[in-house]
Amino acid sequence: MALTKNKIRFIQSLDNKKDRTESGCFVAEGEKIVSELIDAGFTIEQLYGTQDWVGQYAQNIKTNIEIISKEDLKKISFLKTPNEVLCVASIPKHRLNLSEGNNKLSLLLDTVQDPGNMGTIIRIADWYGIEDIICTPESADAYNPKVVQATMGAICRVKVHYADFKSLMPEIQKLGIPILGTSLEGDNIYETELPLNGFIVMGNESKGVNAEWMKYTTSKLFIPNFPEGKKRSESLNVAVATAIVCAEMRRRQSAQTKLR
Amino acid sequence: MALTKNKIRFIQSLDNKKDRTESGCFVAEGEKIVSELIDAGFTIEQLYGTQDWVGQYAQNIKTNIEIISKEDLKKISFLKTPNEVLCVASIPKHRLNLSEGNNKLSLLLDTVQDPGNMGTIIRIADWYGIEDIICTPESADAYNPKVVQATMGAICRVKVHYADFKSLMPEIQKLGIPILGTSLEGDNIYETELPLNGFIVMGNESKGVNAEWMKYTTSKLFIPNFPEGKKRSESLNVAVATAIVCAEMRRRQSAQTKLR
């Protein structure tokens, strides 16, 4: 059966944040992400698969599946080359418990706006066992279809929260949780003592971390270029910088655990 | 004076690799990249700026500048939000001297196809003092407008070469230059002795490094996730993985230099 116009219009609307917020739904595409969402217990509202996909993968899926043609899939897909399966899932409501922040590593994102960067950072967080990412409301929306796809499934495991940093930062400070910021004027990350837990704050693609939030950082770190001192590029991409800081913090934590 | 249709058509054609190869030209946009290209001695074939830009920046530029309206700039720009300046520059012909590969760190890219990833990797190379990147012919073209913009100017300093890996890999092997590959089955990069120089080989976004080239690697490295052993995401983005390997190699090299 062909897809109704209403359904097509609804799915297409989920490209807009306003429509996602109103409906509480987001779109994910591809066998990997869809099966990971199902396994992770996400509520799947609608599931569309081609005959091929249903024949190969759908045996153990309990959600109602609507079999659609490749032409219909093309109409609802946000990908240049549509996959075999697309789902509409409910946006989860994650609870944030700031006081746990002392016992784990988390990320603060000050207005990372590029969906590709946001997705890549969620994927990095997943790799490094980071459960929570707290973003300013102006940051890219984690349930934007482009972000969901760029996470390669990490969105099923990492909790992305949005909060007003004006009240958040003093609260983290009051709890005495370390906040690590990166800055071109910071200390060489490899020559600085670092806490094992706390928040890493990363900033906007062109403006970096807002000076108002930098005030709350307990360490300002610099990722050294090479050869040191010889400045060439002005900075690293925000996702790349996030990865280098996370990698170094986890390297130390693993080394310490192995020493015990 | 308004831009001629021929000029508009020519600049627009530079979105295609074939047209770039035939004309030997590429497009760069924005004050930062354009001024860096000029400073680096690139041949600027055409330079278009708005009246605002010319008034503010053009005093010391010796290239002929064509002043154009914002409407005309919009017609030739590849950006969603056009900048104030756009140039057409000659694609440089870089010489590759493989035997120097023993005394420096270089990158081999096996079919990195996403222009954003390619640009980000060029930017990473620039940060870490890597002069040469050698790519398979199927890799994204470094002079694609999207790649040029994503390098944030690093394209002015890093030399990107294209070569057939079938003859390249045995040649590197014959020269006895280390080749480091990343693999999910590799050794923990932080617990492995690494050479300070050589080639780092990184692979395609979905297929990784071709098994045929992996045979030539002298070390297979794994970037450990956290907590170790608990696999969640299957992999890291290729630009992110490149950054983590480069950061670790340069960390060791700096530490060794400081010990001397």
PDB file of C-alpha atoms in Angstrom, chain A residues 7-260:
ATOM      1  CA  LYS A   7       2.229  10.414   6.733  1.00  0.00           C
ATOM      2  CA  ILE A   8       4.709  11.722   4.189  1.00  0.00           C
ATOM      3  CA  ARG A   9       4.070  15.284   5.307  1.00  0.00           C
ATOM      4  CA  PHE A  10       4.462  14.347   8.978  1.00  0.00           C
ATOM      5  CA  ILE A  11       7.785  12.579   8.479  1.00  0.00           C
ATOM      6  CA  GLN A  12       9.139  15.390   6.324  1.00  0.00           C
ATOM      7  CA  SER A  13       8.143  17.869   9.035  1.00  0.00           C
ATOM      8  CA  LEU A  14      10.500  16.141  11.480  1.00  0.00           C
ATOM      9  CA  ASP A  15      13.379  17.944   9.787  1.00  0.00           C
ATOM     10  CA  ASN A  16      12.241  21.020  11.780  1.00  0.00           C
ATOM     11  CA  LYS A  17      13.005  21.347  15.447  1.00  0.00           C
ATOM     12  CA  LYS A  18       9.644  22.978  16.155  1.00  0.00           C
ATOM     13  CA  ASP A  19       7.771  20.037  14.668  1.00  0.00           C
ATOM     14  CA  ARG A  20       9.965  17.544  16.516  1.00  0.00           C
ATOM     15  CA  THR A  21       9.309  19.327  19.788  1.00  0.00           C
ATOM     16  CA  GLU A  22       5.543  19.441  19.201  1.00  0.00           C
ATOM     17  CA  SER A  23       5.258  15.798  18.187  1.00  0.00           C
ATOM     18  CA  GLY A  24       8.016  14.481  20.474  1.00  0.00           C
ATOM     19  CA  CYS A  25       9.281  12.397  17.574  1.00  0.00           C
ATOM     20  CA  PHE A  26      12.463  12.011  15.527  1.00  0.00           C
ATOM     21  CA  VAL A  27      13.550  10.058  12.450  1.00  0.00           C
ATOM     22  CA  ALA A  28      16.339   7.495  12.209  1.00  0.00           C
ATOM     23  CA  GLU A  29      17.399   5.586   9.098  1.00  0.00           C
ATOM     24  CA  GLY A  30      19.335   2.455   8.295  1.00  0.00           C
ATOM     25  CA  GLU A  31      19.441  -1.086   9.622  1.00  0.00           C
ATOM     26  CA  LYS A  32      22.139  -0.373  12.239  1.00  0.00           C
ATOM     27  CA  ILE A  33      20.592   2.642  13.984  1.00  0.00           C
ATOM     28  CA  VAL A  34      17.025   1.301  13.776  1.00  0.00           C
ATOM     29  CA  SER A  35      17.957  -2.042  15.318  1.00  0.00           C
ATOM     30  CA  GLU A  36      20.023  -0.317  18.010  1.00  0.00           C
ATOM     31  CA  LEU A  37      17.107   1.968  18.884  1.00  0.00           C
ATOM     32  CA  ILE A  38      14.811  -1.050  19.211  1.00  0.00           C
ATOM     33  CA  ASP A  39      17.365  -2.941  21.328  1.00  0.00           C
ATOM     34  CA  ALA A  40      17.881   0.096  23.547  1.00  0.00           C
ATOM     35  CA  GLY A  41      14.157   0.192  24.326  1.00  0.00           C
ATOM     36  CA  PHE A  42      13.237   3.372  22.455  1.00  0.00           C
ATOM     37  CA  THR A  43       9.528   3.705  21.673  1.00  0.00           C
ATOM     38  CA  ILE A  44       9.176   3.179  17.935  1.00  0.00           C
ATOM     39  CA  GLU A  45       6.107   5.023  16.688  1.00  0.00           C
ATOM     40  CA  GLN A  46       6.348   4.071  13.032  1.00  0.00           C
ATOM     41  CA  LEU A  47       8.576   1.651  11.183  1.00  0.00           C
ATOM     42  CA  TYR A  48       8.894   1.570   7.393  1.00  0.00           C
ATOM     43  CA  GLY A  49      10.903  -1.054   5.561  1.00  0.00           C
ATOM     44  CA  THR A  50      11.281  -2.274   2.000  1.00  0.00           C
ATOM     45  CA  GLN A  51      10.231  -5.824   1.171  1.00  0.00           C
ATOM     46  CA  ASP A  52      13.932  -6.751   1.022  1.00  0.00           C
ATOM     47  CA  TRP A  53      14.625  -5.432   4.493  1.00  0.00           C
ATOM     48  CA  VAL A  54      11.568  -7.046   6.022  1.00  0.00           C
ATOM     49  CA  GLY A  55      12.531 -10.398   4.532  1.00  0.00           C
ATOM     50  CA  GLN A  56      16.035 -10.190   5.921  1.00  0.00           C
ATOM     51  CA  TYR A  57      15.751  -8.483   9.290  1.00  0.00           C
ATOM     52  CA  ALA A  58      12.219  -8.204  10.559  1.00  0.00           C
ATOM     53  CA  GLN A  59      11.681 -11.680  12.085  1.00  0.00           C
ATOM     54  CA  ASN A  60      12.337 -10.635  15.678  1.00  0.00           C
ATOM     55  CA  ILE A  61      10.876  -7.159  15.566  1.00  0.00           C
ATOM     56  CA  LYS A  62       7.652  -6.761  17.496  1.00  0.00           C
ATOM     57  CA  THR A  63       6.791  -3.251  16.292  1.00  0.00           C
ATOM     58  CA  ASN A  64       4.258  -2.983  13.483  1.00  0.00           C
ATOM     59  CA  ILE A  65       6.119  -2.675  10.219  1.00  0.00           C
ATOM     60  CA  GLU A  66       4.707  -0.948   7.176  1.00  0.00           C
ATOM     61  CA  ILE A  67       6.172  -2.402   4.005  1.00  0.00           C
ATOM     62  CA  ILE A  68       6.805   0.379   1.499  1.00  0.00           C
ATOM     63  CA  SER A  69       8.239   0.685  -1.984  1.00  0.00           C
ATOM     64  CA  LYS A  70      11.655   2.182  -2.675  1.00  0.00           C
ATOM     65  CA  GLU A  71       9.861   5.107  -4.324  1.00  0.00           C
ATOM     66  CA  ASP A  72       7.918   5.847  -1.145  1.00  0.00           C
ATOM     67  CA  LEU A  73      11.036   5.466   0.965  1.00  0.00           C
ATOM     68  CA  LYS A  74      12.697   8.069  -1.226  1.00  0.00           C
ATOM     69  CA  LYS A  75       9.854  10.484  -0.413  1.00  0.00           C
ATOM     70  CA  ILE A  76      10.337  10.231   3.348  1.00  0.00           C
ATOM     71  CA  SER A  77      14.100   9.744   3.541  1.00  0.00           C
ATOM     72  CA  PHE A  78      16.496  12.540   4.520  1.00  0.00           C
ATOM     73  CA  LEU A  79      19.442  10.702   2.947  1.00  0.00           C
ATOM     74  CA  LYS A  80      20.813  11.205  -0.542  1.00  0.00           C
ATOM     75  CA  THR A  81      20.918   7.430  -0.934  1.00  0.00           C
ATOM     76  CA  PRO A  82      17.992   6.106   1.130  1.00  0.00           C
ATOM     77  CA  ASN A  83      18.565   2.938   3.117  1.00  0.00           C
ATOM     78  CA  GLU A  84      16.077   0.060   3.335  1.00  0.00           C
ATOM     79  CA  VAL A  85      14.469   1.114   6.601  1.00  0.00           C
ATOM     80  CA  LEU A  86      13.326   4.267   8.376  1.00  0.00           C
ATOM     81  CA  CYS A  87      11.684   4.704  11.759  1.00  0.00           C
ATOM     82  CA  VAL A  88       9.936   7.437  13.686  1.00  0.00           C
ATOM     83  CA  ALA A  89      10.843   7.128  17.362  1.00  0.00           C
ATOM     84  CA  SER A  90       9.892   9.040  20.519  1.00  0.00           C
ATOM     85  CA  ILE A  91      12.398  11.563  21.797  1.00  0.00           C
ATOM     86  CA  PRO A  92      13.434  10.230  25.219  1.00  0.00           C
ATOM     87  CA  LYS A  93      13.149  12.421  28.302  1.00  0.00           C
ATOM     88  CA  HIS A  94      16.515  12.114  30.038  1.00  0.00           C
ATOM     89  CA  ARG A  95      16.859  12.962  33.699  1.00  0.00           C
ATOM     90  CA  LEU A  96      19.935  14.951  34.647  1.00  0.00           C
ATOM     91  CA  ASN A  97      21.508  14.445  38.044  1.00  0.00           C
ATOM     92  CA  LEU A  98      24.288  16.993  38.308  1.00  0.00           C
ATOM     93  CA  SER A  99      25.623  15.680  41.615  1.00  0.00           C
ATOM     94  CA  GLU A 100      26.705  12.460  39.876  1.00  0.00           C
ATOM     95  CA  GLY A 101      29.039  14.643  37.847  1.00  0.00           C
ATOM     96  CA  ASN A 102      31.768  14.201  40.440  1.00  0.00           C
ATOM     97  CA  ASN A 103      32.091  10.505  39.711  1.00  0.00           C
ATOM     98  CA  LYS A 104      32.189  10.509  35.953  1.00  0.00           C
ATOM     99  CA  LEU A 105      33.309  12.407  32.895  1.00  0.00           C
ATOM    100  CA  SER A 106      30.710  14.525  31.085  1.00  0.00           C
ATOM    101  CA  LEU A 107      30.634  17.134  28.336  1.00  0.00           C
ATOM    102  CA  LEU A 108      29.329  20.695  28.240  1.00  0.00           C
ATOM    103  CA  LEU A 109      28.763  22.096  24.753  1.00  0.00           C
ATOM    104  CA  ASP A 110      28.483  25.840  24.364  1.00  0.00           C
ATOM    105  CA  THR A 111      26.600  26.287  21.113  1.00  0.00           C
ATOM    106  CA  VAL A 112      28.160  23.702  18.815  1.00  0.00           C
ATOM    107  CA  GLN A 113      26.012  24.478  15.795  1.00  0.00           C
ATOM    108  CA  ASP A 114      27.089  22.211  12.970  1.00  0.00           C
ATOM    109  CA  PRO A 115      24.972  19.018  12.923  1.00  0.00           C
ATOM    110  CA  GLY A 116      27.951  16.972  11.693  1.00  0.00           C
ATOM    111  CA  ASN A 117      30.094  18.166  14.600  1.00  0.00           C
ATOM    112  CA  MET A 118      27.305  17.494  17.093  1.00  0.00           C
ATOM    113  CA  GLY A 119      26.823  13.956  15.763  1.00  0.00           C
ATOM    114  CA  THR A 120      30.554  13.256  15.770  1.00  0.00           C
ATOM    115  CA  ILE A 121      30.857  14.497  19.367  1.00  0.00           C
ATOM    116  CA  ILE A 122      28.007  12.190  20.477  1.00  0.00           C
ATOM    117  CA  ARG A 123      29.873   9.320  18.774  1.00  0.00           C
ATOM    118  CA  ILE A 124      33.110  10.300  20.576  1.00  0.00           C
ATOM    119  CA  ALA A 125      31.262  10.427  23.912  1.00  0.00           C
ATOM    120  CA  ASP A 126      29.951   6.926  23.315  1.00  0.00           C
ATOM    121  CA  TRP A 127      33.446   5.622  22.511  1.00  0.00           C
ATOM    122  CA  TYR A 128      34.856   7.105  25.693  1.00  0.00           C
ATOM    123  CA  GLY A 129      32.061   6.006  28.018  1.00  0.00           C
ATOM    124  CA  ILE A 130      30.659   9.489  28.533  1.00  0.00           C
ATOM    125  CA  GLU A 131      26.982   9.232  29.449  1.00  0.00           C
ATOM    126  CA  ASP A 132      25.885  12.855  29.547  1.00  0.00           C
ATOM    127  CA  ILE A 133      26.298  15.820  27.227  1.00  0.00           C
ATOM    128  CA  ILE A 134      24.760  19.098  28.355  1.00  0.00           C
ATOM    129  CA  CYS A 135      24.264  21.713  25.632  1.00  0.00           C
ATOM    130  CA  THR A 136      23.182  25.331  25.507  1.00  0.00           C
ATOM    131  CA  PRO A 137      19.703  25.690  23.959  1.00  0.00           C
ATOM    132  CA  GLU A 138      21.315  27.342  20.909  1.00  0.00           C
ATOM    133  CA  SER A 139      23.342  24.206  20.112  1.00  0.00           C
ATOM    134  CA  ALA A 140      22.413  21.877  17.240  1.00  0.00           C
ATOM    135  CA  ASP A 141      19.501  19.643  18.189  1.00  0.00           C
ATOM    136  CA  ALA A 142      20.570  16.049  18.870  1.00  0.00           C
ATOM    137  CA  TYR A 143      17.421  14.749  17.164  1.00  0.00           C
ATOM    138  CA  ASN A 144      17.966  16.632  13.914  1.00  0.00           C
ATOM    139  CA  PRO A 145      18.040  13.849  11.269  1.00  0.00           C
ATOM    140  CA  LYS A 146      21.578  14.872  10.203  1.00  0.00           C
ATOM    141  CA  VAL A 147      22.834  14.609  13.780  1.00  0.00           C
ATOM    142  CA  VAL A 148      21.116  11.255  14.373  1.00  0.00           C
ATOM    143  CA  GLN A 149      22.791   9.783  11.281  1.00  0.00           C
ATOM    144  CA  ALA A 150      26.214  11.245  12.162  1.00  0.00           C
ATOM    145  CA  THR A 151      26.094   9.561  15.602  1.00  0.00           C
ATOM    146  CA  MET A 152      26.147   6.164  13.839  1.00  0.00           C
ATOM    147  CA  GLY A 153      23.899   4.817  16.609  1.00  0.00           C
ATOM    148  CA  ALA A 154      25.608   6.477  19.577  1.00  0.00           C
ATOM    149  CA  ILE A 155      22.424   8.529  20.131  1.00  0.00           C
ATOM    150  CA  CYS A 156      20.887   5.317  21.530  1.00  0.00           C
ATOM    151  CA  ARG A 157      23.333   5.325  24.448  1.00  0.00           C
ATOM    152  CA  VAL A 158      24.469   8.899  25.125  1.00  0.00           C
ATOM    153  CA  LYS A 159      22.048  11.248  26.900  1.00  0.00           C
ATOM    154  CA  VAL A 160      21.966  14.733  25.414  1.00  0.00           C
ATOM    155  CA  HIS A 161      20.478  17.419  27.669  1.00  0.00           C
ATOM    156  CA  TYR A 162      19.762  21.086  26.998  1.00  0.00           C
ATOM    157  CA  ALA A 163      20.105  23.622  29.793  1.00  0.00           C
ATOM    158  CA  ASP A 164      20.582  27.310  30.474  1.00  0.00           C
ATOM    159  CA  PHE A 165      24.280  27.691  31.298  1.00  0.00           C
ATOM    160  CA  LYS A 166      23.493  30.834  33.356  1.00  0.00           C
ATOM    161  CA  SER A 167      22.061  28.710  36.134  1.00  0.00           C
ATOM    162  CA  LEU A 168      23.937  25.501  35.289  1.00  0.00           C
ATOM    163  CA  MET A 169      27.495  26.774  35.660  1.00  0.00           C
ATOM    164  CA  PRO A 170      27.108  28.194  39.207  1.00  0.00           C
ATOM    165  CA  GLU A 171      25.404  24.965  40.218  1.00  0.00           C
ATOM    166  CA  ILE A 172      28.316  22.835  38.971  1.00  0.00           C
ATOM    167  CA  GLN A 173      30.683  25.206  40.745  1.00  0.00           C
ATOM    168  CA  LYS A 174      28.714  24.892  44.002  1.00  0.00           C
ATOM    169  CA  LEU A 175      28.990  21.099  43.757  1.00  0.00           C
ATOM    170  CA  GLY A 176      32.762  21.481  43.454  1.00  0.00           C
ATOM    171  CA  ILE A 177      32.956  19.532  40.215  1.00  0.00           C
ATOM    172  CA  PRO A 178      36.023  20.299  38.047  1.00  0.00           C
ATOM    173  CA  ILE A 179      35.326  22.063  34.750  1.00  0.00           C
ATOM    174  CA  LEU A 180      38.043  21.750  32.104  1.00  0.00           C
ATOM    175  CA  GLY A 181      38.091  24.271  29.297  1.00  0.00           C
ATOM    176  CA  THR A 182      40.316  24.457  26.229  1.00  0.00           C
ATOM    177  CA  SER A 183      41.980  27.710  25.282  1.00  0.00           C
ATOM    178  CA  LEU A 184      44.840  28.821  23.045  1.00  0.00           C
ATOM    179  CA  GLU A 185      46.250  30.467  26.190  1.00  0.00           C
ATOM    180  CA  GLY A 186      45.796  27.360  28.356  1.00  0.00           C
ATOM    181  CA  ASP A 187      48.371  24.996  29.863  1.00  0.00           C
ATOM    182  CA  ASN A 188      49.796  22.151  27.770  1.00  0.00           C
ATOM    183  CA  ILE A 189      47.334  19.324  28.434  1.00  0.00           C
ATOM    184  CA  TYR A 190      50.164  16.762  28.487  1.00  0.00           C
ATOM    185  CA  GLU A 191      52.098  18.616  31.180  1.00  0.00           C
ATOM    186  CA  THR A 192      49.188  19.406  33.478  1.00  0.00           C
ATOM    187  CA  GLU A 193      47.707  17.386  36.294  1.00  0.00           C
ATOM    188  CA  LEU A 194      44.109  16.573  35.429  1.00  0.00           C
ATOM    189  CA  PRO A 195      41.200  15.313  37.512  1.00  0.00           C
ATOM    190  CA  LEU A 196      39.796  11.972  36.346  1.00  0.00           C
ATOM    191  CA  ASN A 197      36.206  13.149  36.555  1.00  0.00           C
ATOM    192  CA  GLY A 198      34.289  16.310  35.878  1.00  0.00           C
ATOM    193  CA  PHE A 199      33.068  18.344  32.934  1.00  0.00           C
ATOM    194  CA  ILE A 200      34.881  19.191  29.719  1.00  0.00           C
ATOM    195  CA  VAL A 201      33.509  22.357  28.146  1.00  0.00           C
ATOM    196  CA  MET A 202      33.824  22.850  24.390  1.00  0.00           C
ATOM    197  CA  GLY A 203      32.714  25.865  22.398  1.00  0.00           C
ATOM    198  CA  ASN A 204      31.165  27.187  19.247  1.00  0.00           C
ATOM    199  CA  GLU A 205      32.849  26.568  15.868  1.00  0.00           C
ATOM    200  CA  SER A 206      33.884  30.174  15.359  1.00  0.00           C
ATOM    201  CA  LYS A 207      33.583  31.852  18.769  1.00  0.00           C
ATOM    202  CA  GLY A 208      34.848  29.095  21.071  1.00  0.00           C
ATOM    203  CA  VAL A 209      33.613  28.966  24.663  1.00  0.00           C
ATOM    204  CA  ASN A 210      31.809  32.110  25.835  1.00  0.00           C
ATOM    205  CA  ALA A 211      34.024  34.147  28.191  1.00  0.00           C
ATOM    206  CA  GLU A 212      31.209  34.107  30.748  1.00  0.00           C
ATOM    207  CA  TRP A 213      31.441  30.284  31.033  1.00  0.00           C
ATOM    208  CA  MET A 214      35.250  30.212  30.826  1.00  0.00           C
ATOM    209  CA  LYS A 215      35.228  31.990  34.216  1.00  0.00           C
ATOM    210  CA  TYR A 216      33.892  28.812  35.803  1.00  0.00           C
ATOM    211  CA  THR A 217      36.621  26.531  34.472  1.00  0.00           C
ATOM    212  CA  THR A 218      38.989  25.038  37.032  1.00  0.00           C
ATOM    213  CA  SER A 219      41.646  24.287  34.371  1.00  0.00           C
ATOM    214  CA  LYS A 220      42.360  25.909  31.031  1.00  0.00           C
ATOM    215  CA  LEU A 221      44.047  23.449  28.714  1.00  0.00           C
ATOM    216  CA  PHE A 222      45.897  23.826  25.445  1.00  0.00           C
ATOM    217  CA  ILE A 223      46.283  21.031  22.905  1.00  0.00           C
ATOM    218  CA  PRO A 224      49.870  21.574  21.738  1.00  0.00           C
ATOM    219  CA  ASN A 225      50.527  21.792  18.033  1.00  0.00           C
ATOM    220  CA  PHE A 226      53.769  20.529  16.495  1.00  0.00           C
ATOM    221  CA  PRO A 227      56.449  21.721  16.392  1.00  0.00           C
ATOM    222  CA  GLU A 228      55.435  23.553  19.562  1.00  0.00           C
ATOM    223  CA  GLY A 229      55.417  27.305  19.397  1.00  0.00           C
ATOM    224  CA  LYS A 230      55.178  27.415  15.623  1.00  0.00           C
ATOM    225  CA  LYS A 231      51.577  28.480  15.078  1.00  0.00           C
ATOM    226  CA  ARG A 232      50.151  27.531  11.724  1.00  0.00           C
ATOM    227  CA  SER A 233      46.459  26.684  11.759  1.00  0.00           C
ATOM    228  CA  GLU A 234      44.671  28.768  14.349  1.00  0.00           C
ATOM    229  CA  SER A 235      42.719  25.941  15.869  1.00  0.00           C
ATOM    230  CA  LEU A 236      41.384  22.439  15.530  1.00  0.00           C
ATOM    231  CA  ASN A 237      37.830  21.499  14.606  1.00  0.00           C
ATOM    232  CA  VAL A 238      35.674  21.324  17.765  1.00  0.00           C
ATOM    233  CA  ALA A 239      34.899  17.594  17.423  1.00  0.00           C
ATOM    234  CA  VAL A 240      38.596  16.850  16.873  1.00  0.00           C
ATOM    235  CA  ALA A 241      39.584  18.878  19.944  1.00  0.00           C
ATOM    236  CA  THR A 242      36.899  17.114  22.013  1.00  0.00           C
ATOM    237  CA  ALA A 243      38.300  13.756  20.926  1.00  0.00           C
ATOM    238  CA  ILE A 244      41.893  14.658  21.798  1.00  0.00           C
ATOM    239  CA  VAL A 245      40.925  15.872  25.296  1.00  0.00           C
ATOM    240  CA  CYS A 246      38.724  12.815  25.952  1.00  0.00           C
ATOM    241  CA  ALA A 247      41.431  10.449  24.663  1.00  0.00           C
ATOM    242  CA  GLU A 248      44.037  11.974  26.969  1.00  0.00           C
ATOM    243  CA  MET A 249      41.763  11.893  30.041  1.00  0.00           C
ATOM    244  CA  ARG A 250      40.829   8.267  29.418  1.00  0.00           C
ATOM    245  CA  ARG A 251      44.461   7.324  28.729  1.00  0.00           C
ATOM    246  CA  ARG A 252      45.390   8.582  32.185  1.00  0.00           C
ATOM    247  CA  GLN A 253      42.422   6.944  33.867  1.00  0.00           C
ATOM    248  CA  SER A 254      43.237   3.582  32.264  1.00  0.00           C
ATOM    249  CA  ALA A 255      46.915   3.888  33.206  1.00  0.00           C
ATOM    250  CA  GLN A 256      45.959   4.654  36.806  1.00  0.00           C
ATOM    251  CA  THR A 257      43.524   1.741  37.001  1.00  0.00           C
ATOM    252  CA  LYS A 258      46.211  -0.622  35.692  1.00  0.00           C
ATOM    253  CA  LEU A 259      48.736   0.640  38.266  1.00  0.00           C
ATOM    254  CA  ARG A 260      46.466  -0.280  41.157  1.00  0.00           C
TER     255      ARG A 260
END
